């Protein structure tokens, strides 16, 4: 009797299974038909005759009903639908809602490089693990906006490949190897963060760094160290060349020499930073994140006088005058060669800082004081324990440096034209 019952059940099951095959579903014209082998799976026929795979099942204990749609039949075959529903059943039988995992996966797929980088920059600005300098944050933003975003910004983060990253870097190298190296370094740093603990804590699900071979020193860009500085003859030609330059640019070049400052730190200064003959560079604008104090001599004070909001006000916008300086430098360099009567090696704005440092010892400025005047950080134990800023000695140093430059301008016969004190 027991054997007979089992045979009956098997026959009934086979009968139901035979009613759920391609032929039977093709003949289905209305209503719904459930799959006898996979719980929760059924085909529903719409009034228009469209047949759709649907899954509906209640999660035990929680009472939550999971209802999902796969697509139409026969575009999705019976084996396709059963495989899909079997995966859903595995989660339901564990007491989990499969829709949660699906939403997470969808979010991962729609997480673009640009969206992930925005989260990354928020963490960098907060300084969760390490407080970065304002200049470092600025550089990261510029490299991403200028070089990475146009090429990779819209790509899905989890689908990003190593070849895509390297192709973008190599294409950038066609225009500039220096920028390509910086792009590779920043891209690697960003992706390493995304695939690490901090990225996961921020909600970014990237299991592994997609391009671990990215290297910020991949392309050879020539010698790193620049030893260029202007000797006394070249300084004389520089002063002669500045006579015919527009006053705004003339002021800028001379103040760069007098202050030994970085270009953007000086040209981006507000007039309010100049007070009582002292220029106070605030830490948020300083490269090393520390304030700097520059005591101006008579020449520097006269050149720093302005009624504008900015020390160098832009003629076009309400802001500092940050553009046009390189073209002005080229004009000045051409005039220097005319006065010299020979070719003069090209120089960059940073070389004016090196010019000060190279002449400092000759005019009696101590090495440590010269480093403080350049706003270089003390290193090692000295930087930890020696916090004396030596403001008095620095002021004497700037005064000696101005006297040295005035003497050169006078020897070149252009001191009065440059408003230098005689």
mmCIF file of C-alpha atoms in Angstrom:
data_model
loop_
_atom_site.group_PDB
_atom_site.id
_atom_site.type_symbol
_atom_site.label_atom_id
_atom_site.label_comp_id
_atom_site.label_asym_id
_atom_site.label_seq_id
_atom_site.Cartn_x
_atom_site.Cartn_y
_atom_site.Cartn_z
ATOM 1 C CA UNK A 1 0.000 0.000 0.000
ATOM 2 C CA UNK A 2 2.825 2.395 0.910
ATOM 3 C CA UNK A 3 4.641 1.634 -2.336
ATOM 4 C CA UNK A 4 1.443 2.311 -4.273
ATOM 5 C CA UNK A 5 1.050 5.737 -2.591
ATOM 6 C CA UNK A 6 4.582 6.734 -3.498
ATOM 7 C CA UNK A 7 4.044 5.738 -7.111
ATOM 8 C CA UNK A 8 0.884 7.820 -7.213
ATOM 9 C CA UNK A 9 2.723 10.891 -5.865
ATOM 10 C CA UNK A 10 5.496 10.464 -8.412
ATOM 11 C CA UNK A 11 2.967 10.159 -11.213
ATOM 12 C CA UNK A 12 1.112 13.280 -10.014
ATOM 13 C CA UNK A 13 4.409 15.242 -9.837
ATOM 14 C CA UNK A 14 5.386 14.103 -13.302
ATOM 15 C CA UNK A 15 1.990 15.100 -14.561
ATOM 16 C CA UNK A 16 2.343 18.573 -13.146
ATOM 17 C CA UNK A 17 5.848 18.873 -14.531
ATOM 18 C CA UNK A 18 4.584 17.846 -17.945
ATOM 19 C CA UNK A 19 2.094 20.732 -17.712
ATOM 20 C CA UNK A 20 5.026 23.141 -17.260
ATOM 21 C CA UNK A 21 7.004 22.806 -20.439
ATOM 22 C CA UNK A 22 7.435 24.949 -23.554
ATOM 23 C CA UNK A 23 4.459 23.372 -25.302
ATOM 24 C CA UNK A 24 2.116 23.917 -22.384
ATOM 25 C CA UNK A 25 3.272 27.491 -21.850
ATOM 26 C CA UNK A 26 2.886 28.231 -25.549
ATOM 27 C CA UNK A 27 -0.723 27.082 -25.323
ATOM 28 C CA UNK A 28 -1.409 29.142 -22.157
ATOM 29 C CA UNK A 29 -3.791 31.962 -23.101
ATOM 30 C CA UNK A 30 -4.844 33.480 -19.765
ATOM 31 C CA UNK A 31 -4.388 33.342 -16.008
ATOM 32 C CA UNK A 32 -1.222 32.073 -14.394
ATOM 33 C CA UNK A 33 0.698 28.843 -14.088
ATOM 34 C CA UNK A 34 3.058 28.013 -11.217
ATOM 35 C CA UNK A 35 6.217 25.977 -11.617
ATOM 36 C CA UNK A 36 5.724 22.681 -9.743
ATOM 37 C CA UNK A 37 9.467 22.232 -9.251
ATOM 38 C CA UNK A 38 10.622 25.683 -8.105
ATOM 39 C CA UNK A 39 8.726 27.412 -5.306
ATOM 40 C CA UNK A 40 7.535 30.948 -5.953
ATOM 41 C CA UNK A 41 8.038 30.889 -9.739
ATOM 42 C CA UNK A 42 5.104 31.348 -12.085
ATOM 43 C CA UNK A 43 4.091 32.666 -15.480
ATOM 44 C CA UNK A 44 1.353 35.306 -15.651
ATOM 45 C CA UNK A 45 -0.501 36.061 -18.873
ATOM 46 C CA UNK A 46 -1.686 39.653 -19.349
ATOM 47 C CA UNK A 47 -4.930 40.631 -21.085
ATOM 48 C CA UNK A 48 -2.850 41.370 -24.183
ATOM 49 C CA UNK A 49 -1.468 37.836 -24.121
ATOM 50 C CA UNK A 50 2.019 38.799 -22.880
ATOM 51 C CA UNK A 51 3.577 36.092 -20.678
ATOM 52 C CA UNK A 52 5.770 37.333 -17.825
ATOM 53 C CA UNK A 53 7.952 35.447 -15.342
ATOM 54 C CA UNK A 54 7.085 36.429 -11.778
ATOM 55 C CA UNK A 55 8.462 35.394 -8.417
ATOM 56 C CA UNK A 56 6.428 35.744 -5.217
ATOM 57 C CA UNK A 57 7.252 34.216 -1.869
ATOM 58 C CA UNK A 58 6.956 35.075 1.829
ATOM 59 C CA UNK A 59 10.041 35.164 4.045
ATOM 60 C CA UNK A 60 9.507 33.006 7.120
ATOM 61 C CA UNK A 61 9.095 34.752 10.500
ATOM 62 C CA UNK A 62 9.454 38.282 9.114
ATOM 63 C CA UNK A 63 6.320 37.982 6.982
ATOM 64 C CA UNK A 64 7.881 40.082 4.236
ATOM 65 C CA UNK A 65 6.636 39.177 0.769
ATOM 66 C CA UNK A 66 9.241 39.207 -1.980
ATOM 67 C CA UNK A 67 7.786 39.917 -5.402
ATOM 68 C CA UNK A 68 10.042 40.290 -8.452
ATOM 69 C CA UNK A 69 9.763 40.112 -12.214
ATOM 70 C CA UNK A 70 12.349 38.576 -14.512
ATOM 71 C CA UNK A 71 10.999 39.342 -17.961
ATOM 72 C CA UNK A 72 8.888 37.760 -20.665
ATOM 73 C CA UNK A 73 8.566 34.220 -21.943
ATOM 74 C CA UNK A 74 9.919 32.864 -24.303
ATOM 75 C CA UNK A 75 12.657 35.525 -24.321
ATOM 76 C CA UNK A 76 13.609 34.035 -20.945
ATOM 77 C CA UNK A 77 13.400 30.239 -21.160
ATOM 78 C CA UNK A 78 12.189 27.864 -18.449
ATOM 79 C CA UNK A 79 15.783 26.901 -17.421
ATOM 80 C CA UNK A 80 16.701 30.614 -17.251
ATOM 81 C CA UNK A 81 13.699 31.382 -15.047
ATOM 82 C CA UNK A 82 14.335 28.401 -12.774
ATOM 83 C CA UNK A 83 17.966 29.349 -12.291
ATOM 84 C CA UNK A 84 16.908 32.906 -11.418
ATOM 85 C CA UNK A 85 14.197 31.775 -8.974
ATOM 86 C CA UNK A 86 16.463 29.154 -7.360
ATOM 87 C CA UNK A 87 18.921 31.887 -6.424
ATOM 88 C CA UNK A 88 16.100 33.929 -4.877
ATOM 89 C CA UNK A 89 14.847 30.885 -2.945
ATOM 90 C CA UNK A 90 18.298 30.317 -1.447
ATOM 91 C CA UNK A 91 18.195 33.789 0.108
ATOM 92 C CA UNK A 92 14.547 33.496 1.230
ATOM 93 C CA UNK A 93 15.194 30.159 2.915
ATOM 94 C CA UNK A 94 18.082 31.764 4.838
ATOM 95 C CA UNK A 95 15.607 34.364 6.061
ATOM 96 C CA UNK A 96 17.125 37.086 3.875
ATOM 97 C CA UNK A 97 15.449 39.476 1.479
ATOM 98 C CA UNK A 98 17.189 38.965 -1.894
ATOM 99 C CA UNK A 99 16.193 42.465 -2.956
ATOM 100 C CA UNK A 100 18.659 43.943 -0.459
ATOM 101 C CA UNK A 101 21.599 42.189 -2.115
ATOM 102 C CA UNK A 102 20.241 43.189 -5.533
ATOM 103 C CA UNK A 103 20.071 46.852 -4.510
ATOM 104 C CA UNK A 104 23.632 46.709 -3.203
ATOM 105 C CA UNK A 105 24.857 45.129 -6.427
ATOM 106 C CA UNK A 106 22.997 47.695 -8.503
ATOM 107 C CA UNK A 107 24.527 50.493 -6.449
ATOM 108 C CA UNK A 108 27.972 49.002 -7.029
ATOM 109 C CA UNK A 109 27.370 48.888 -10.774
ATOM 110 C CA UNK A 110 26.146 52.494 -10.889
ATOM 111 C CA UNK A 111 29.051 53.726 -8.720
ATOM 112 C CA UNK A 112 31.061 55.660 -11.285
ATOM 113 C CA UNK A 113 34.656 56.741 -10.898
ATOM 114 C CA UNK A 114 33.496 60.358 -10.574
ATOM 115 C CA UNK A 115 30.992 59.552 -7.788
ATOM 116 C CA UNK A 116 33.560 57.508 -5.887
ATOM 117 C CA UNK A 117 36.156 60.279 -6.254
ATOM 118 C CA UNK A 118 33.725 62.805 -4.764
ATOM 119 C CA UNK A 119 33.398 60.548 -1.688
ATOM 120 C CA UNK A 120 37.194 60.163 -1.626
ATOM 121 C CA UNK A 121 37.757 63.933 -1.674
ATOM 122 C CA UNK A 122 35.234 64.460 1.136
ATOM 123 C CA UNK A 123 37.252 62.041 3.273
ATOM 124 C CA UNK A 124 40.514 63.756 2.295
ATOM 125 C CA UNK A 125 39.141 67.179 3.271
ATOM 126 C CA UNK A 126 37.892 65.849 6.609
ATOM 127 C CA UNK A 127 41.319 64.400 7.302
ATOM 128 C CA UNK A 128 39.897 61.174 8.756
ATOM 129 C CA UNK A 129 43.294 59.484 8.845
ATOM 130 C CA UNK A 130 45.741 62.207 7.836
ATOM 131 C CA UNK A 131 45.321 65.963 7.495
ATOM 132 C CA UNK A 132 46.469 67.037 4.035
ATOM 133 C CA UNK A 133 47.832 70.445 3.130
ATOM 134 C CA UNK A 134 45.495 72.783 1.247
ATOM 135 C CA UNK A 135 47.867 72.716 -1.717
ATOM 136 C CA UNK A 136 47.767 68.902 -1.812
ATOM 137 C CA UNK A 137 43.956 68.906 -1.823
ATOM 138 C CA UNK A 138 43.983 71.520 -4.579
ATOM 139 C CA UNK A 139 46.391 69.454 -6.688
ATOM 140 C CA UNK A 140 44.248 66.331 -6.271
ATOM 141 C CA UNK A 141 41.173 68.210 -7.465
ATOM 142 C CA UNK A 142 43.001 69.701 -10.446
ATOM 143 C CA UNK A 143 44.518 66.385 -11.592
ATOM 144 C CA UNK A 144 41.152 64.624 -11.411
ATOM 145 C CA UNK A 145 39.146 67.404 -13.074
ATOM 146 C CA UNK A 146 41.711 68.065 -15.800
ATOM 147 C CA UNK A 147 43.085 64.610 -16.596
ATOM 148 C CA UNK A 148 41.145 61.711 -15.017
ATOM 149 C CA UNK A 149 37.476 62.733 -15.142
ATOM 150 C CA UNK A 150 37.238 63.456 -18.902
ATOM 151 C CA UNK A 151 38.566 59.972 -19.683
ATOM 152 C CA UNK A 152 37.371 57.714 -16.840
ATOM 153 C CA UNK A 153 34.835 59.704 -14.808
ATOM 154 C CA UNK A 154 31.726 58.026 -16.245
ATOM 155 C CA UNK A 155 33.129 54.490 -16.078
ATOM 156 C CA UNK A 156 31.696 52.051 -13.530
ATOM 157 C CA UNK A 157 34.211 51.752 -10.713
ATOM 158 C CA UNK A 158 33.843 47.970 -10.317
ATOM 159 C CA UNK A 159 34.182 47.432 -14.074
ATOM 160 C CA UNK A 160 37.292 49.590 -14.421
ATOM 161 C CA UNK A 161 40.233 47.589 -15.768
ATOM 162 C CA UNK A 162 43.978 47.964 -15.591
ATOM 163 C CA UNK A 163 44.211 48.330 -19.357
ATOM 164 C CA UNK A 164 41.730 51.221 -19.325
ATOM 165 C CA UNK A 165 43.766 53.026 -16.670
ATOM 166 C CA UNK A 166 47.062 52.550 -18.500
ATOM 167 C CA UNK A 167 45.555 53.519 -21.863
ATOM 168 C CA UNK A 168 44.366 56.794 -20.339
ATOM 169 C CA UNK A 169 47.795 57.459 -18.825
ATOM 170 C CA UNK A 170 49.636 56.677 -22.074
ATOM 171 C CA UNK A 171 47.302 58.947 -24.056
ATOM 172 C CA UNK A 172 48.029 61.739 -21.585
ATOM 173 C CA UNK A 173 51.766 61.122 -22.013
ATOM 174 C CA UNK A 174 51.456 62.062 -25.691
ATOM 175 C CA UNK A 175 50.822 65.623 -24.545
ATOM 176 C CA UNK A 176 52.868 65.702 -21.326
ATOM 177 C CA UNK A 177 54.823 62.961 -19.573
ATOM 178 C CA UNK A 178 54.944 65.027 -16.398
ATOM 179 C CA UNK A 179 51.141 65.258 -16.287
ATOM 180 C CA UNK A 180 50.876 61.557 -17.177
ATOM 181 C CA UNK A 181 53.045 60.642 -14.172
ATOM 182 C CA UNK A 182 50.961 62.818 -11.884
ATOM 183 C CA UNK A 183 47.776 61.334 -13.318
ATOM 184 C CA UNK A 184 49.031 57.779 -12.724
ATOM 185 C CA UNK A 185 50.081 58.588 -9.160
ATOM 186 C CA UNK A 186 46.794 60.230 -8.209
ATOM 187 C CA UNK A 187 44.696 57.535 -9.908
ATOM 188 C CA UNK A 188 46.598 54.797 -8.061
ATOM 189 C CA UNK A 189 46.244 56.611 -4.718
ATOM 190 C CA UNK A 190 42.493 57.040 -5.248
ATOM 191 C CA UNK A 191 41.895 53.418 -6.303
ATOM 192 C CA UNK A 192 44.012 52.094 -3.424
ATOM 193 C CA UNK A 193 41.836 54.080 -1.001
ATOM 194 C CA UNK A 194 38.632 52.781 -2.614
ATOM 195 C CA UNK A 195 39.756 49.152 -2.340
ATOM 196 C CA UNK A 196 41.011 49.525 1.228
ATOM 197 C CA UNK A 197 39.403 49.720 4.639
ATOM 198 C CA UNK A 198 38.646 53.445 4.398
ATOM 199 C CA UNK A 199 36.842 53.002 1.103
ATOM 200 C CA UNK A 200 34.705 50.182 2.475
ATOM 201 C CA UNK A 201 33.881 52.253 5.541
ATOM 202 C CA UNK A 202 32.718 55.024 3.183
ATOM 203 C CA UNK A 203 30.377 52.596 1.401
ATOM 204 C CA UNK A 204 32.529 51.888 -1.662
ATOM 205 C CA UNK A 205 32.541 48.187 -2.509
ATOM 206 C CA UNK A 206 35.711 47.671 -4.526
ATOM 207 C CA UNK A 207 37.225 44.310 -3.657
ATOM 208 C CA UNK A 208 40.659 44.895 -5.196
ATOM 209 C CA UNK A 209 42.804 47.620 -6.739
ATOM 210 C CA UNK A 210 42.050 47.315 -10.481
ATOM 211 C CA UNK A 211 45.407 48.754 -11.576
ATOM 212 C CA UNK A 212 48.093 48.060 -8.928
ATOM 213 C CA UNK A 213 50.942 48.609 -11.416
ATOM 214 C CA UNK A 214 50.193 52.332 -11.888
ATOM 215 C CA UNK A 215 53.379 54.258 -11.146
ATOM 216 C CA UNK A 216 53.913 57.990 -10.719
ATOM 217 C CA UNK A 217 57.490 57.645 -12.003
ATOM 218 C CA UNK A 218 56.661 55.544 -15.056
ATOM 219 C CA UNK A 219 57.786 58.038 -17.688
ATOM 220 C CA UNK A 220 61.256 59.527 -17.656
ATOM 221 C CA UNK A 221 60.903 63.313 -17.562
ATOM 222 C CA UNK A 222 64.569 64.249 -17.424
ATOM 223 C CA UNK A 223 66.649 65.466 -14.491
ATOM 224 C CA UNK A 224 64.645 66.488 -11.444
ATOM 225 C CA UNK A 225 67.040 68.928 -9.833
ATOM 226 C CA UNK A 226 67.059 72.458 -11.245
ATOM 227 C CA UNK A 227 70.189 74.417 -10.358
ATOM 228 C CA UNK A 228 69.385 77.604 -12.262
ATOM 229 C CA UNK A 229 69.803 80.926 -10.468
ATOM 230 C CA UNK A 230 70.566 84.451 -11.684
ATOM 231 C CA UNK A 231 74.046 85.846 -11.117
ATOM 232 C CA UNK A 232 74.734 89.548 -10.562
ATOM 233 C CA UNK A 233 75.092 90.312 -14.277
ATOM 234 C CA UNK A 234 71.821 88.551 -15.046
ATOM 235 C CA UNK A 235 70.075 90.422 -12.222
ATOM 236 C CA UNK A 236 71.305 93.677 -13.747
ATOM 237 C CA UNK A 237 69.929 92.702 -17.162
ATOM 238 C CA UNK A 238 66.671 91.670 -15.490
ATOM 239 C CA UNK A 239 66.274 95.103 -13.889
ATOM 240 C CA UNK A 240 67.043 96.819 -17.191
ATOM 241 C CA UNK A 241 64.492 94.624 -18.956
ATOM 242 C CA UNK A 242 61.798 95.455 -16.380
ATOM 243 C CA UNK A 243 61.926 99.175 -17.089
ATOM 244 C CA UNK A 244 59.800 98.817 -20.233
ATOM 245 C CA UNK A 245 57.430 96.243 -18.718
ATOM 246 C CA UNK A 246 53.861 97.096 -17.657
ATOM 247 C CA UNK A 247 53.868 98.400 -14.074
ATOM 248 C CA UNK A 248 51.757 95.569 -12.625
ATOM 249 C CA UNK A 249 54.143 92.923 -13.944
ATOM 250 C CA UNK A 250 57.177 95.016 -13.022
ATOM 251 C CA UNK A 251 55.947 95.236 -9.420
ATOM 252 C CA UNK A 252 55.371 91.483 -9.391
ATOM 253 C CA UNK A 253 58.835 90.484 -10.592
ATOM 254 C CA UNK A 254 60.620 92.839 -8.201
ATOM 255 C CA UNK A 255 58.490 91.782 -5.215
ATOM 256 C CA UNK A 256 59.139 88.138 -6.077
ATOM 257 C CA UNK A 257 62.852 88.873 -5.817
ATOM 258 C CA UNK A 258 62.551 90.956 -2.643
ATOM 259 C CA UNK A 259 60.323 88.455 -0.786
ATOM 260 C CA UNK A 260 61.845 85.232 -2.236
ATOM 261 C CA UNK A 261 58.244 83.976 -2.250
ATOM 262 C CA UNK A 262 56.490 81.348 -4.278
ATOM 263 C CA UNK A 263 54.675 82.750 -7.304
ATOM 264 C CA UNK A 264 51.096 81.811 -6.363
ATOM 265 C CA UNK A 265 51.606 82.776 -2.727
ATOM 266 C CA UNK A 266 52.576 86.326 -3.692
ATOM 267 C CA UNK A 267 50.312 86.901 -6.695
ATOM 268 C CA UNK A 268 47.305 85.492 -4.814
ATOM 269 C CA UNK A 269 47.838 87.741 -1.769
ATOM 270 C CA UNK A 270 45.174 90.056 -0.417
ATOM 271 C CA UNK A 271 46.208 93.625 0.298
ATOM 272 C CA UNK A 272 45.158 93.087 3.932
ATOM 273 C CA UNK A 273 48.037 90.621 4.350
ATOM 274 C CA UNK A 274 50.413 93.597 4.135
ATOM 275 C CA UNK A 275 50.462 95.554 7.391
ATOM 276 C CA UNK A 276 53.120 97.796 8.962
ATOM 277 C CA UNK A 277 55.728 96.756 6.444
ATOM 278 C CA UNK A 278 55.242 93.034 7.115
ATOM 279 C CA UNK A 279 53.615 90.560 4.752
ATOM 280 C CA UNK A 280 51.917 87.772 6.692
ATOM 281 C CA UNK A 281 51.307 84.716 4.531
ATOM 282 C CA UNK A 282 48.447 82.763 6.185
ATOM 283 C CA UNK A 283 48.963 79.014 6.701
ATOM 284 C CA UNK A 284 45.999 78.067 4.493
ATOM 285 C CA UNK A 285 47.785 79.604 1.498
ATOM 286 C CA UNK A 286 51.246 78.387 2.385
ATOM 287 C CA UNK A 287 52.688 75.320 0.680
ATOM 288 C CA UNK A 288 53.876 73.793 3.965
ATOM 289 C CA UNK A 289 50.779 74.815 5.927
ATOM 290 C CA UNK A 290 52.698 77.234 8.163
ATOM 291 C CA UNK A 291 52.427 81.016 8.277
ATOM 292 C CA UNK A 292 55.346 83.050 6.980
ATOM 293 C CA UNK A 293 56.372 86.584 7.901
ATOM 294 C CA UNK A 294 58.270 88.748 5.427
ATOM 295 C CA UNK A 295 59.647 92.073 6.649
ATOM 296 C CA UNK A 296 59.706 94.469 3.713
ATOM 297 C CA UNK A 297 62.329 97.155 3.270
ATOM 298 C CA UNK A 298 61.649 100.638 1.825
ATOM 299 C CA UNK A 299 61.571 99.363 -1.770
ATOM 300 C CA UNK A 300 59.250 96.490 -0.947
ATOM 301 C CA UNK A 301 56.913 98.728 1.078
ATOM 302 C CA UNK A 302 56.526 101.217 -1.751
ATOM 303 C CA UNK A 303 55.812 98.465 -4.286
ATOM 304 C CA UNK A 304 53.300 96.757 -1.983
ATOM 305 C CA UNK A 305 51.141 99.875 -1.607
ATOM 306 C CA UNK A 306 47.747 99.535 -3.286
ATOM 307 C CA UNK A 307 44.161 100.731 -2.889
ATOM 308 C CA UNK A 308 42.811 97.484 -4.276
ATOM 309 C CA UNK A 309 41.406 94.470 -2.424
ATOM 310 C CA UNK A 310 44.193 92.311 -3.837
ATOM 311 C CA UNK A 311 47.907 93.000 -3.903
ATOM 312 C CA UNK A 312 47.759 92.267 -7.636
ATOM 313 C CA UNK A 313 44.157 92.859 -8.686
ATOM 314 C CA UNK A 314 42.889 91.249 -11.855
ATOM 315 C CA UNK A 315 41.872 93.751 -14.561
ATOM 316 C CA UNK A 316 38.973 91.492 -15.588
ATOM 317 C CA UNK A 317 37.443 89.866 -12.511
ATOM 318 C CA UNK A 318 37.057 90.495 -8.794
ATOM 319 C CA UNK A 319 40.060 88.454 -7.787
ATOM 320 C CA UNK A 320 43.849 88.240 -7.907
ATOM 321 C CA UNK A 321 45.805 88.648 -11.125
ATOM 322 C CA UNK A 322 47.068 85.097 -11.668
ATOM 323 C CA UNK A 323 47.351 84.959 -15.454
ATOM 324 C CA UNK A 324 49.674 86.522 -18.000
ATOM 325 C CA UNK A 325 52.803 86.169 -15.904
ATOM 326 C CA UNK A 326 54.482 83.562 -18.087
ATOM 327 C CA UNK A 327 54.084 85.680 -21.219
ATOM 328 C CA UNK A 328 55.478 88.636 -19.270
ATOM 329 C CA UNK A 329 58.414 86.467 -18.195
ATOM 330 C CA UNK A 330 59.099 85.616 -21.848
ATOM 331 C CA UNK A 331 59.033 89.300 -22.819
ATOM 332 C CA UNK A 332 61.428 90.159 -20.015
ATOM 333 C CA UNK A 333 63.758 87.318 -20.970
ATOM 334 C CA UNK A 334 63.909 88.520 -24.582
ATOM 335 C CA UNK A 335 64.866 92.024 -23.427
ATOM 336 C CA UNK A 336 67.513 90.571 -21.108
ATOM 337 C CA UNK A 337 69.185 88.914 -24.101
ATOM 338 C CA UNK A 338 69.163 92.215 -25.995
ATOM 339 C CA UNK A 339 70.844 94.017 -23.099
ATOM 340 C CA UNK A 340 73.312 91.159 -22.638
ATOM 341 C CA UNK A 341 74.109 90.941 -26.332
ATOM 342 C CA UNK A 342 74.117 87.169 -26.101
ATOM 343 C CA UNK A 343 71.912 84.205 -25.307
ATOM 344 C CA UNK A 344 70.760 84.058 -21.682
ATOM 345 C CA UNK A 345 69.643 80.681 -20.269
ATOM 346 C CA UNK A 346 65.913 80.577 -19.624
ATOM 347 C CA UNK A 347 64.709 80.841 -16.048
ATOM 348 C CA UNK A 348 61.502 80.070 -14.185
ATOM 349 C CA UNK A 349 59.741 81.908 -11.383
ATOM 350 C CA UNK A 350 60.997 79.433 -8.795
ATOM 351 C CA UNK A 351 64.558 80.209 -9.893
ATOM 352 C CA UNK A 352 64.140 83.642 -8.286
ATOM 353 C CA UNK A 353 63.804 81.902 -4.901
ATOM 354 C CA UNK A 354 66.923 79.918 -5.697
ATOM 355 C CA UNK A 355 68.629 83.186 -6.658
ATOM 356 C CA UNK A 356 68.047 84.542 -3.167
ATOM 357 C CA UNK A 357 69.254 81.337 -1.513
ATOM 358 C CA UNK A 358 72.383 81.225 -3.684
ATOM 359 C CA UNK A 359 73.402 84.801 -2.785
ATOM 360 C CA UNK A 360 72.323 84.727 0.871
ATOM 361 C CA UNK A 361 75.652 83.580 2.346
ATOM 362 C CA UNK A 362 77.593 86.185 0.339
ATOM 363 C CA UNK A 363 75.621 89.028 1.917
ATOM 364 C CA UNK A 364 75.955 87.690 5.452
ATOM 365 C CA UNK A 365 72.698 85.769 5.947
ATOM 366 C CA UNK A 366 73.109 82.639 8.053
ATOM 367 C CA UNK A 367 72.069 79.361 6.476
ATOM 368 C CA UNK A 368 69.324 78.628 9.021
ATOM 369 C CA UNK A 369 67.938 82.157 8.771
ATOM 370 C CA UNK A 370 67.859 81.920 4.968
ATOM 371 C CA UNK A 371 65.831 78.699 5.249
ATOM 372 C CA UNK A 372 63.357 80.412 7.575
ATOM 373 C CA UNK A 373 63.091 83.349 5.168
ATOM 374 C CA UNK A 374 62.127 80.862 2.427
ATOM 375 C CA UNK A 375 59.554 79.327 4.793
ATOM 376 C CA UNK A 376 61.214 75.916 4.615
ATOM 377 C CA UNK A 377 60.365 73.601 7.480
ATOM 378 C CA UNK A 378 63.089 72.540 9.843
ATOM 379 C CA UNK A 379 63.737 68.815 9.591
ATOM 380 C CA UNK A 380 64.182 66.021 12.116
ATOM 381 C CA UNK A 381 64.703 66.735 15.801
ATOM 382 C CA UNK A 382 65.539 70.348 15.048
ATOM 383 C CA UNK A 383 62.062 70.822 13.615
ATOM 384 C CA UNK A 384 60.524 69.305 16.744
ATOM 385 C CA UNK A 385 62.477 71.168 19.410
ATOM 386 C CA UNK A 386 63.633 74.432 17.804
ATOM 387 C CA UNK A 387 60.477 76.523 17.433
ATOM 388 C CA UNK A 388 62.171 79.945 17.557
ATOM 389 C CA UNK A 389 61.113 81.820 14.405
ATOM 390 C CA UNK A 390 63.942 84.412 14.688
ATOM 391 C CA UNK A 391 61.799 87.306 13.435
ATOM 392 C CA UNK A 392 64.464 89.897 14.171
ATOM 393 C CA UNK A 393 67.212 88.086 12.273
ATOM 394 C CA UNK A 394 64.863 87.418 9.380
ATOM 395 C CA UNK A 395 64.006 91.125 9.155
ATOM 396 C CA UNK A 396 67.730 91.952 9.035
ATOM 397 C CA UNK A 397 68.148 89.332 6.330
ATOM 398 C CA UNK A 398 65.420 90.814 4.134
ATOM 399 C CA UNK A 399 66.918 94.282 4.634
ATOM 400 C CA UNK A 400 70.364 93.040 3.560
ATOM 401 C CA UNK A 401 68.865 91.298 0.529
ATOM 402 C CA UNK A 402 67.059 94.471 -0.543
ATOM 403 C CA UNK A 403 70.227 96.526 -0.200
ATOM 404 C CA UNK A 404 72.040 93.978 -2.379
ATOM 405 C CA UNK A 405 69.371 94.217 -5.103
ATOM 406 C CA UNK A 406 69.202 98.030 -4.942
ATOM 407 C CA UNK A 407 72.966 98.175 -5.457
ATOM 408 C CA UNK A 408 72.656 95.997 -8.575
ATOM 409 C CA UNK A 409 69.793 98.144 -9.944
ATOM 410 C CA UNK A 410 71.869 101.287 -9.308
ATOM 411 C CA UNK A 411 74.899 99.760 -11.047
ATOM 412 C CA UNK A 412 72.648 98.937 -14.023
ATOM 413 C CA UNK A 413 71.530 102.593 -14.063
ATOM 414 C CA UNK A 414 67.809 101.886 -13.633
ATOM 415 C CA UNK A 415 67.216 102.300 -9.887
ATOM 416 C CA UNK A 416 65.189 105.489 -10.264
ATOM 417 C CA UNK A 417 63.088 104.061 -13.144
ATOM 418 C CA UNK A 418 62.209 101.091 -10.919
ATOM 419 C CA UNK A 419 61.359 103.325 -7.916
ATOM 420 C CA UNK A 420 64.221 101.860 -5.906
ATOM 421 C CA UNK A 421 65.398 103.967 -2.918
ATOM 422 C CA UNK A 422 68.695 105.702 -3.625
#
